[in-house]
Amino acid sequence: MSATAESVQNIQAYMAELGQQARAAGRAMARAGSDAKNQALTAMADTIDARAAQLVEENAKDMAAGRERGLDAALLDRLELTPERIAAMADGLRQIAALPDPVGAIDDLRSRPSGIQVGKMRVPLGVIGIIYESRPNVTADAAGLCLKSGNATILRGGSEAIHSNRAIAECIRSGLDAAGLPKDAVQVVNTTDREAVGHLITMTGEVDVIVPRGGKGLIERISRDASVPVIKHLDGVCHVYIDEAADLDKALAVAFNAKTQRYGTCNTMETLLVAESVAAQVLPPLAERFTDAGVELRGCEASRRLVPAMTAATDEDWGAEYLAPVLAVRVVADLDAAMEHINAWSSGHTESIVTQDWSRAQRFLREVDSSSVMVNASTRFADGFEYGLGAEIGISTDKLHARGPVGLEGLTSQKWIVLGDGHVRG
Amino acid sequence: MSATAESVQNIQAYMAELGQQARAAGRAMARAGSDAKNQALTAMADTIDARAAQLVEENAKDMAAGRERGLDAALLDRLELTPERIAAMADGLRQIAALPDPVGAIDDLRSRPSGIQVGKMRVPLGVIGIIYESRPNVTADAAGLCLKSGNATILRGGSEAIHSNRAIAECIRSGLDAAGLPKDAVQVVNTTDREAVGHLITMTGEVDVIVPRGGKGLIERISRDASVPVIKHLDGVCHVYIDEAADLDKALAVAFNAKTQRYGTCNTMETLLVAESVAAQVLPPLAERFTDAGVELRGCEASRRLVPAMTAATDEDWGAEYLAPVLAVRVVADLDAAMEHINAWSSGHTESIVTQDWSRAQRFLREVDSSSVMVNASTRFADGFEYGLGAEIGISTDKLHARGPVGLEGLTSQKWIVLGDGHVRG
């Protein structure tokens, strides 16, 4: 990166240059062997460890500027790089090095009646643009995942983290260099000008996919304005449905865990649905546990008849992603009514049924149209690590290409390969 | 469809109604079993056969209007429904009935250390909008493929085929009805007003994906204006590279077939690349065969020194999709120069290398970034039927989601399923 934030005059020309450099580096990355990629990841991790003090120093500049700008405590916490967080960032890169390389795998190679063999080869997407807010560790995570999957990356972090992100990017680029890979495989947009994002998301010739990571506002804005395809995660309005045939102990355990294991995550349950016939057994003891844990309950009329302490839920509650110790509760007639509520209100992230009834479990699995559908398990399992992906770049609530937790495979595509020996079409 | 073309006053409200009906029908289709879907496909085929005379009659109205509007002979030919074409359309639906049902298949179900089992279930995309020109048989093909993959479809054919498309759609809907499936699983937009397309491609709540089929102009326009994701095929600027280690007989056979087996298809070779060291052996005999077949050759300087009868190629030729008996020819230094030319000029559709050299074949397979990459085989094989998909809705030159020939699987997605027995996250 020759330009600095201060010297970037013509943003469009600067972004076009980043794009062309990324495209060229992407071609080299697609050819790179697993050894070189893993060597780069390990070198990056070692450099981050070695430069920990310097990273803390650069981060201190962002923290000072953030305090001056009056960022709130939660944002400042996300922005901070402590020695522990820096070590965790380096370890994350080593973990990515240990994952299997998805690139080049050939699936379903079959002989056809014409004599040709036809199969699919897994290949990188090309150039991935990552747009994110606050957390500087995303710089290393995202770069590592894109690199391992053979892609080039253009990273656009928040202006509040620019010093931290630049310093981390330099560790990453020196790791690429040490492994003989092109440094431009990872580039950080070196200007805080918002115009840069507008170019990045419309450079269809240079960028193959955009992954936005941040609040709903950011993601909606990018999805609306992008002409480059977007892999996005909007919100998580997740449901647990306690069926009439539920095992009550499992129901209590799953529902309690889905809400309280962590409040601020997208796979946390936000609405609990309970079958009418078991509501009187389930709701009072569950409400007691929730209330003891400090969770505010907002219920439908039928729920409030059983647990009068609940406040009244409105339609707004059925669509709410609280990300907080608040839970909407609704009594429904049966499985069909539960699925109707989910179809109407869910964000398509994760839903779970608690039931011992085989047929109803099968119907729920088949008919609920969300990225993760579960039986007798907490929605909190919807996560790349829990699913065995090793790491995730995000959780997609889209249907095309990648759905649910997106790991290395979600950053690749498959092309067809045809092997012949002089075969022609008759 | 209650509205007729004449009675559609408020296009936006009409399209929104189609969308909501499609969404509801799509939910029912996602639940439908293979038996019901196959029964519907067979009933559609039988109805089309039984109503062949009526279809010819309706088609005659479109043909007469087309002649009056001065459509050219090629367009009129594509528009015409003969008894043979009607029988082929019915047979196409029976073939789709015979294909395996992709919906509900579960892949990679694995136990995780937490005790849950995690896998992926194949599910329909939901509602698919098809926008196409001229050929009325697309109405049956596209509806059949979308139906078998559990989706609802909104079909928007060309205004020149409106009578034919409506008549075919009635056969399809009566087939759905006969199998107890919702008729609104297949709807034809019953107005020729262009405004309808504008609504269809921006109804992100009701439509999950748009598949445009037609000329490059149509597809570029739709891709530019759509906010619904598009699975698209732009153009096919396909290459054959004859390597220095090529078997000359195979080279002649593959190159000749790739150009001449059919001129008007997207997988036809448009540019031939030949390694310098074998150009003198390859080009003169190949030029003779092409010239005998009536193919016009446009060559680079080095080619023209070997075959002086060639006209001079310009940069425009390297980017041209002729769809005609014209071929661009270029002599290149080696494999790297060939791949550089392909990277610069290819549309990312299909490329083939002719070589006996193992390492160069492997490099070409790995490094060429097109939807189909071949060794010692004619580009004309890039086709859903030849690849064993049974049928195709189109050939995608995109990288995300579906790449190359798109069959039933390309009209589906995978959601995650999690099977537990009261499991919670620790």
mmCIF file of N, CA and C in Angstrom, chain A residues 203-290:
data_model
loop_
_atom_site.group_PDB
_atom_site.id
_atom_site.type_symbol
_atom_site.label_atom_id
_atom_site.label_comp_id
_atom_site.label_asym_id
_atom_site.label_seq_id
_atom_site.Cartn_x
_atom_site.Cartn_y
_atom_site.Cartn_z
ATOM 1 N N MET A 203 -17.661 -2.462 -7.428
ATOM 2 C CA MET A 203 -16.582 -2.823 -8.347
ATOM 3 C C MET A 203 -16.762 -4.264 -8.818
ATOM 4 N N THR A 204 -17.793 -4.486 -9.655
ATOM 5 C CA THR A 204 -18.146 -5.861 -10.028
ATOM 6 C C THR A 204 -17.039 -6.551 -10.828
ATOM 7 N N GLY A 205 -16.189 -5.782 -11.484
ATOM 8 C CA GLY A 205 -15.107 -6.409 -12.243
ATOM 9 C C GLY A 205 -13.969 -6.881 -11.350
ATOM 10 N N GLU A 206 -13.776 -6.242 -10.211
ATOM 11 C CA GLU A 206 -12.615 -6.540 -9.363
ATOM 12 C C GLU A 206 -12.969 -7.302 -8.093
ATOM 13 N N VAL A 207 -14.214 -7.217 -7.653
ATOM 14 C CA VAL A 207 -14.592 -7.842 -6.384
ATOM 15 C C VAL A 207 -15.699 -8.870 -6.645
ATOM 16 N N ASP A 208 -15.543 -10.080 -6.094
ATOM 17 C CA ASP A 208 -16.503 -11.143 -6.376
ATOM 18 C C ASP A 208 -17.609 -11.257 -5.349
ATOM 19 N N VAL A 209 -17.315 -10.892 -4.103
ATOM 20 C CA VAL A 209 -18.350 -10.969 -3.081
ATOM 21 C C VAL A 209 -18.003 -10.017 -1.936
ATOM 22 N N ILE A 210 -19.036 -9.481 -1.318
ATOM 23 C CA ILE A 210 -18.867 -8.585 -0.166
ATOM 24 C C ILE A 210 -19.431 -9.302 1.062
ATOM 25 N N VAL A 211 -18.670 -9.294 2.162
ATOM 26 C CA VAL A 211 -19.166 -9.816 3.435
ATOM 27 C C VAL A 211 -19.185 -8.665 4.430
ATOM 28 N N PRO A 212 -20.372 -8.118 4.732
ATOM 29 C CA PRO A 212 -20.446 -7.069 5.740
ATOM 30 C C PRO A 212 -20.597 -7.685 7.120
ATOM 31 N N ARG A 213 -19.892 -7.156 8.087
ATOM 32 C CA ARG A 213 -20.029 -7.637 9.467
ATOM 33 C C ARG A 213 -20.239 -6.458 10.385
ATOM 34 N N GLY A 214 -21.382 -6.418 11.021
ATOM 35 C CA GLY A 214 -21.647 -5.295 11.906
ATOM 36 C C GLY A 214 -23.117 -5.220 12.232
ATOM 37 N N GLY A 215 -23.577 -4.037 12.588
ATOM 38 C CA GLY A 215 -24.967 -3.837 12.972
ATOM 39 C C GLY A 215 -25.892 -3.935 11.774
ATOM 40 N N LYS A 216 -27.186 -4.070 12.084
ATOM 41 C CA LYS A 216 -28.194 -4.246 11.049
ATOM 42 C C LYS A 216 -28.229 -3.067 10.080
ATOM 43 N N GLY A 217 -28.012 -1.867 10.610
ATOM 44 C CA GLY A 217 -28.046 -0.670 9.763
ATOM 45 C C GLY A 217 -26.988 -0.747 8.678
ATOM 46 N N LEU A 218 -25.754 -1.085 9.070
ATOM 47 C CA LEU A 218 -24.654 -1.218 8.121
ATOM 48 C C LEU A 218 -24.991 -2.245 7.047
ATOM 49 N N ILE A 219 -25.525 -3.393 7.492
ATOM 50 C CA ILE A 219 -25.754 -4.495 6.561
ATOM 51 C C ILE A 219 -26.890 -4.175 5.597
ATOM 52 N N GLU A 220 -27.935 -3.544 6.097
ATOM 53 C CA GLU A 220 -29.040 -3.154 5.212
ATOM 54 C C GLU A 220 -28.575 -2.143 4.176
ATOM 55 N N ARG A 221 -27.769 -1.181 4.604
ATOM 56 C CA ARG A 221 -27.285 -0.141 3.693
ATOM 57 C C ARG A 221 -26.428 -0.772 2.598
ATOM 58 N N ILE A 222 -25.545 -1.675 2.995
ATOM 59 C CA ILE A 222 -24.657 -2.285 2.010
ATOM 60 C C ILE A 222 -25.437 -3.181 1.051
ATOM 61 N N SER A 223 -26.380 -3.965 1.583
ATOM 62 C CA SER A 223 -27.165 -4.846 0.716
ATOM 63 C C SER A 223 -27.950 -4.038 -0.300
ATOM 64 N N ARG A 224 -28.457 -2.899 0.126
ATOM 65 C CA ARG A 224 -29.288 -2.080 -0.757
ATOM 66 C C ARG A 224 -28.436 -1.477 -1.871
ATOM 67 N N ASP A 225 -27.234 -1.041 -1.544
ATOM 68 C CA ASP A 225 -26.447 -0.277 -2.509
ATOM 69 C C ASP A 225 -25.465 -1.119 -3.320
ATOM 70 N N ALA A 226 -25.203 -2.352 -2.893
ATOM 71 C CA ALA A 226 -24.156 -3.136 -3.547
ATOM 72 C C ALA A 226 -24.631 -3.693 -4.877
ATOM 73 N N SER A 227 -23.748 -3.685 -5.871
ATOM 74 C CA SER A 227 -24.027 -4.453 -7.082
ATOM 75 C C SER A 227 -23.176 -5.728 -7.084
ATOM 76 N N VAL A 228 -22.112 -5.755 -6.303
ATOM 77 C CA VAL A 228 -21.373 -6.989 -6.056
ATOM 78 C C VAL A 228 -22.262 -7.864 -5.150
ATOM 79 N N PRO A 229 -22.314 -9.205 -5.383
ATOM 80 C CA PRO A 229 -23.130 -10.044 -4.493
ATOM 81 C C PRO A 229 -22.683 -9.949 -3.032
ATOM 82 N N VAL A 230 -23.642 -10.027 -2.123
ATOM 83 C CA VAL A 230 -23.372 -9.873 -0.691
ATOM 84 C C VAL A 230 -23.736 -11.168 0.036
ATOM 85 N N ILE A 231 -22.833 -11.672 0.886
ATOM 86 C CA ILE A 231 -23.187 -12.748 1.814
ATOM 87 C C ILE A 231 -23.459 -12.070 3.138
ATOM 88 N N LYS A 232 -24.719 -12.106 3.566
ATOM 89 C CA LYS A 232 -25.049 -11.246 4.703
ATOM 90 C C LYS A 232 -25.788 -11.994 5.810
ATOM 91 N N HIS A 233 -25.647 -11.416 6.968
ATOM 92 C CA HIS A 233 -26.371 -11.865 8.123
ATOM 93 C C HIS A 233 -27.180 -10.674 8.614
ATOM 94 N N LEU A 234 -28.509 -10.790 8.534
ATOM 95 C CA LEU A 234 -29.298 -9.679 9.049
ATOM 96 C C LEU A 234 -29.533 -9.863 10.540
ATOM 97 N N ASP A 235 -30.647 -10.431 10.943
ATOM 98 C CA ASP A 235 -30.829 -10.554 12.381
ATOM 99 C C ASP A 235 -31.249 -11.960 12.776
ATOM 100 N N GLY A 236 -31.241 -12.196 14.052
ATOM 101 C CA GLY A 236 -31.574 -13.510 14.577
ATOM 102 C C GLY A 236 -32.769 -13.409 15.499
ATOM 103 N N VAL A 237 -33.969 -13.598 14.935
ATOM 104 C CA VAL A 237 -35.164 -13.710 15.765
ATOM 105 C C VAL A 237 -35.452 -15.219 15.839
ATOM 106 N N CYS A 238 -34.821 -15.874 16.818
ATOM 107 C CA CYS A 238 -34.827 -17.345 16.905
ATOM 108 C C CYS A 238 -35.926 -17.823 17.853
ATOM 109 N N HIS A 239 -36.512 -18.975 17.495
ATOM 110 C CA HIS A 239 -37.639 -19.534 18.250
ATOM 111 C C HIS A 239 -37.312 -20.912 18.814
ATOM 112 N N VAL A 240 -37.856 -21.184 20.012
ATOM 113 C CA VAL A 240 -37.939 -22.559 20.501
ATOM 114 C C VAL A 240 -39.425 -22.876 20.639
ATOM 115 N N TYR A 241 -39.849 -24.032 20.086
ATOM 116 C CA TYR A 241 -41.247 -24.452 20.218
ATOM 117 C C TYR A 241 -41.299 -25.696 21.105
ATOM 118 N N ILE A 242 -42.006 -25.563 22.231
ATOM 119 C CA ILE A 242 -42.192 -26.720 23.117
ATOM 120 C C ILE A 242 -43.497 -27.406 22.728
ATOM 121 N N ASP A 243 -43.344 -28.577 22.143
ATOM 122 C CA ASP A 243 -44.464 -29.325 21.568
ATOM 123 C C ASP A 243 -45.257 -30.035 22.658
ATOM 124 N N GLU A 244 -46.460 -30.444 22.304
ATOM 125 C CA GLU A 244 -47.323 -31.140 23.259
ATOM 126 C C GLU A 244 -46.677 -32.463 23.709
ATOM 127 N N ALA A 245 -45.843 -33.052 22.852
ATOM 128 C CA ALA A 245 -45.181 -34.313 23.214
ATOM 129 C C ALA A 245 -43.758 -34.085 23.731
ATOM 130 N N ALA A 246 -43.468 -32.891 24.228
ATOM 131 C CA ALA A 246 -42.114 -32.614 24.718
ATOM 132 C C ALA A 246 -41.846 -33.360 26.022
ATOM 133 N N ASP A 247 -40.608 -33.766 26.210
ATOM 134 C CA ASP A 247 -40.131 -34.197 27.519
ATOM 135 C C ASP A 247 -39.915 -32.914 28.315
ATOM 136 N N LEU A 248 -40.581 -32.805 29.458
ATOM 137 C CA LEU A 248 -40.597 -31.504 30.134
ATOM 138 C C LEU A 248 -39.228 -31.092 30.667
ATOM 139 N N ASP A 249 -38.436 -32.050 31.128
ATOM 140 C CA ASP A 249 -37.095 -31.697 31.603
ATOM 141 C C ASP A 249 -36.244 -31.130 30.460
ATOM 142 N N LYS A 250 -36.316 -31.814 29.307
ATOM 143 C CA LYS A 250 -35.552 -31.335 28.146
ATOM 144 C C LYS A 250 -36.060 -29.962 27.713
ATOM 145 N N ALA A 251 -37.380 -29.785 27.766
ATOM 146 C CA ALA A 251 -37.968 -28.504 27.362
ATOM 147 C C ALA A 251 -37.429 -27.365 28.231
ATOM 148 N N LEU A 252 -37.420 -27.601 29.546
ATOM 149 C CA LEU A 252 -36.929 -26.560 30.455
ATOM 150 C C LEU A 252 -35.454 -26.283 30.198
ATOM 151 N N ALA A 253 -34.674 -27.351 30.042
ATOM 152 C CA ALA A 253 -33.227 -27.180 29.847
ATOM 153 C C ALA A 253 -32.923 -26.444 28.547
ATOM 154 N N VAL A 254 -33.557 -26.871 27.450
ATOM 155 C CA VAL A 254 -33.272 -26.285 26.135
ATOM 156 C C VAL A 254 -33.714 -24.822 26.104
ATOM 157 N N ALA A 255 -34.933 -24.556 26.564
ATOM 158 C CA ALA A 255 -35.447 -23.182 26.501
ATOM 159 C C ALA A 255 -34.613 -22.257 27.385
ATOM 160 N N PHE A 256 -34.248 -22.724 28.582
ATOM 161 C CA PHE A 256 -33.475 -21.874 29.490
ATOM 162 C C PHE A 256 -32.094 -21.574 28.906
ATOM 163 N N ASN A 257 -31.453 -22.628 28.357
ATOM 164 C CA ASN A 257 -30.126 -22.440 27.778
ATOM 165 C C ASN A 257 -30.171 -21.530 26.542
ATOM 166 N N ALA A 258 -31.190 -21.728 25.714
ATOM 167 C CA ALA A 258 -31.293 -20.957 24.456
ATOM 168 C C ALA A 258 -31.411 -19.467 24.746
ATOM 169 N N LYS A 259 -32.041 -19.120 25.875
ATOM 170 C CA LYS A 259 -32.164 -17.702 26.209
ATOM 171 C C LYS A 259 -30.989 -17.180 27.017
ATOM 172 N N THR A 260 -30.549 -17.943 28.024
ATOM 173 C CA THR A 260 -29.672 -17.334 29.035
ATOM 174 C C THR A 260 -28.188 -17.647 28.888
ATOM 175 N N GLN A 261 -27.829 -18.579 27.993
ATOM 176 C CA GLN A 261 -26.407 -18.942 27.945
ATOM 177 C C GLN A 261 -25.565 -17.743 27.505
ATOM 178 N N ARG A 262 -26.129 -16.927 26.595
ATOM 179 C CA ARG A 262 -25.589 -15.587 26.298
ATOM 180 C C ARG A 262 -26.719 -14.748 25.734
ATOM 181 N N TYR A 263 -26.817 -13.518 26.157
ATOM 182 C CA TYR A 263 -27.948 -12.690 25.719
ATOM 183 C C TYR A 263 -27.695 -11.956 24.396
ATOM 184 N N GLY A 264 -26.454 -11.617 24.123
ATOM 185 C CA GLY A 264 -26.183 -10.684 23.022
ATOM 186 C C GLY A 264 -25.877 -11.340 21.691
ATOM 187 N N THR A 265 -26.084 -12.645 21.565
ATOM 188 C CA THR A 265 -25.691 -13.331 20.335
ATOM 189 C C THR A 265 -26.894 -13.566 19.428
ATOM 190 N N CYS A 266 -26.611 -13.702 18.114
ATOM 191 C CA CYS A 266 -27.694 -13.779 17.133
ATOM 192 C C CYS A 266 -28.437 -15.112 17.212
ATOM 193 N N ASN A 267 -27.836 -16.130 17.841
ATOM 194 C CA ASN A 267 -28.521 -17.428 17.923
ATOM 195 C C ASN A 267 -29.234 -17.623 19.268
ATOM 196 N N THR A 268 -29.373 -16.554 20.015
ATOM 197 C CA THR A 268 -30.130 -16.596 21.272
ATOM 198 C C THR A 268 -31.629 -16.618 20.970
ATOM 199 N N MET A 269 -32.398 -17.446 21.697
ATOM 200 C CA MET A 269 -33.848 -17.456 21.515
ATOM 201 C C MET A 269 -34.437 -16.111 21.897
ATOM 202 N N GLU A 270 -35.331 -15.600 21.045
ATOM 203 C CA GLU A 270 -36.005 -14.332 21.357
ATOM 204 C C GLU A 270 -37.496 -14.544 21.612
ATOM 205 N N THR A 271 -38.077 -15.619 21.063
ATOM 206 C CA THR A 271 -39.489 -15.926 21.312
ATOM 207 C C THR A 271 -39.630 -17.401 21.649
ATOM 208 N N LEU A 272 -40.387 -17.670 22.711
ATOM 209 C CA LEU A 272 -40.690 -19.048 23.110
ATOM 210 C C LEU A 272 -42.139 -19.343 22.738
ATOM 211 N N LEU A 273 -42.358 -20.446 22.019
ATOM 212 C CA LEU A 273 -43.708 -20.882 21.663
ATOM 213 C C LEU A 273 -44.008 -22.159 22.449
ATOM 214 N N VAL A 274 -45.211 -22.230 23.032
ATOM 215 C CA VAL A 274 -45.555 -23.401 23.839
ATOM 216 C C VAL A 274 -46.916 -23.933 23.399
ATOM 217 N N ALA A 275 -47.001 -25.256 23.200
ATOM 218 C CA ALA A 275 -48.278 -25.871 22.819
ATOM 219 C C ALA A 275 -49.267 -25.716 23.973
ATOM 220 N N GLU A 276 -50.495 -25.350 23.595
ATOM 221 C CA GLU A 276 -51.569 -25.082 24.550
ATOM 222 C C GLU A 276 -51.700 -26.193 25.608
ATOM 223 N N SER A 277 -51.637 -27.447 25.134
ATOM 224 C CA SER A 277 -51.959 -28.555 26.028
ATOM 225 C C SER A 277 -50.920 -28.761 27.134
ATOM 226 N N VAL A 278 -49.707 -28.216 26.946
ATOM 227 C CA VAL A 278 -48.694 -28.387 27.989
ATOM 228 C C VAL A 278 -48.308 -27.067 28.650
ATOM 229 N N ALA A 279 -48.959 -25.984 28.220
ATOM 230 C CA ALA A 279 -48.556 -24.659 28.705
ATOM 231 C C ALA A 279 -48.668 -24.560 30.231
ATOM 232 N N ALA A 280 -49.718 -25.132 30.798
ATOM 233 C CA ALA A 280 -49.925 -25.016 32.254
ATOM 234 C C ALA A 280 -48.829 -25.758 33.023
ATOM 235 N N GLN A 281 -48.310 -26.827 32.441
ATOM 236 C CA GLN A 281 -47.219 -27.547 33.105
ATOM 237 C C GLN A 281 -45.877 -26.848 32.917
ATOM 238 N N VAL A 282 -45.677 -26.296 31.689
ATOM 239 C CA VAL A 282 -44.358 -25.787 31.315
ATOM 240 C C VAL A 282 -44.113 -24.363 31.800
ATOM 241 N N LEU A 283 -45.109 -23.506 31.573
ATOM 242 C CA LEU A 283 -44.820 -22.081 31.723
ATOM 243 C C LEU A 283 -44.526 -21.643 33.156
ATOM 244 N N PRO A 284 -45.323 -22.059 34.149
ATOM 245 C CA PRO A 284 -45.023 -21.558 35.506
ATOM 246 C C PRO A 284 -43.608 -21.909 35.996
ATOM 247 N N PRO A 285 -43.163 -23.179 35.887
ATOM 248 C CA PRO A 285 -41.793 -23.435 36.376
ATOM 249 C C PRO A 285 -40.723 -22.737 35.532
ATOM 250 N N LEU A 286 -40.956 -22.653 34.220
ATOM 251 C CA LEU A 286 -39.971 -22.008 33.357
ATOM 252 C C LEU A 286 -39.907 -20.509 33.649
ATOM 253 N N ALA A 287 -41.085 -19.911 33.863
ATOM 254 C CA ALA A 287 -41.133 -18.469 34.177
ATOM 255 C C ALA A 287 -40.364 -18.198 35.467
ATOM 256 N N GLU A 288 -40.467 -19.110 36.416
ATOM 257 C CA GLU A 288 -39.755 -18.919 37.687
ATOM 258 C C GLU A 288 -38.243 -18.916 37.449
ATOM 259 N N ARG A 289 -37.781 -19.885 36.634
ATOM 260 C CA ARG A 289 -36.336 -19.932 36.359
ATOM 261 C C ARG A 289 -35.878 -18.673 35.640
ATOM 262 N N PHE A 290 -36.668 -18.255 34.654
ATOM 263 C CA PHE A 290 -36.284 -17.044 33.903
ATOM 264 C C PHE A 290 -36.267 -15.823 34.821
#
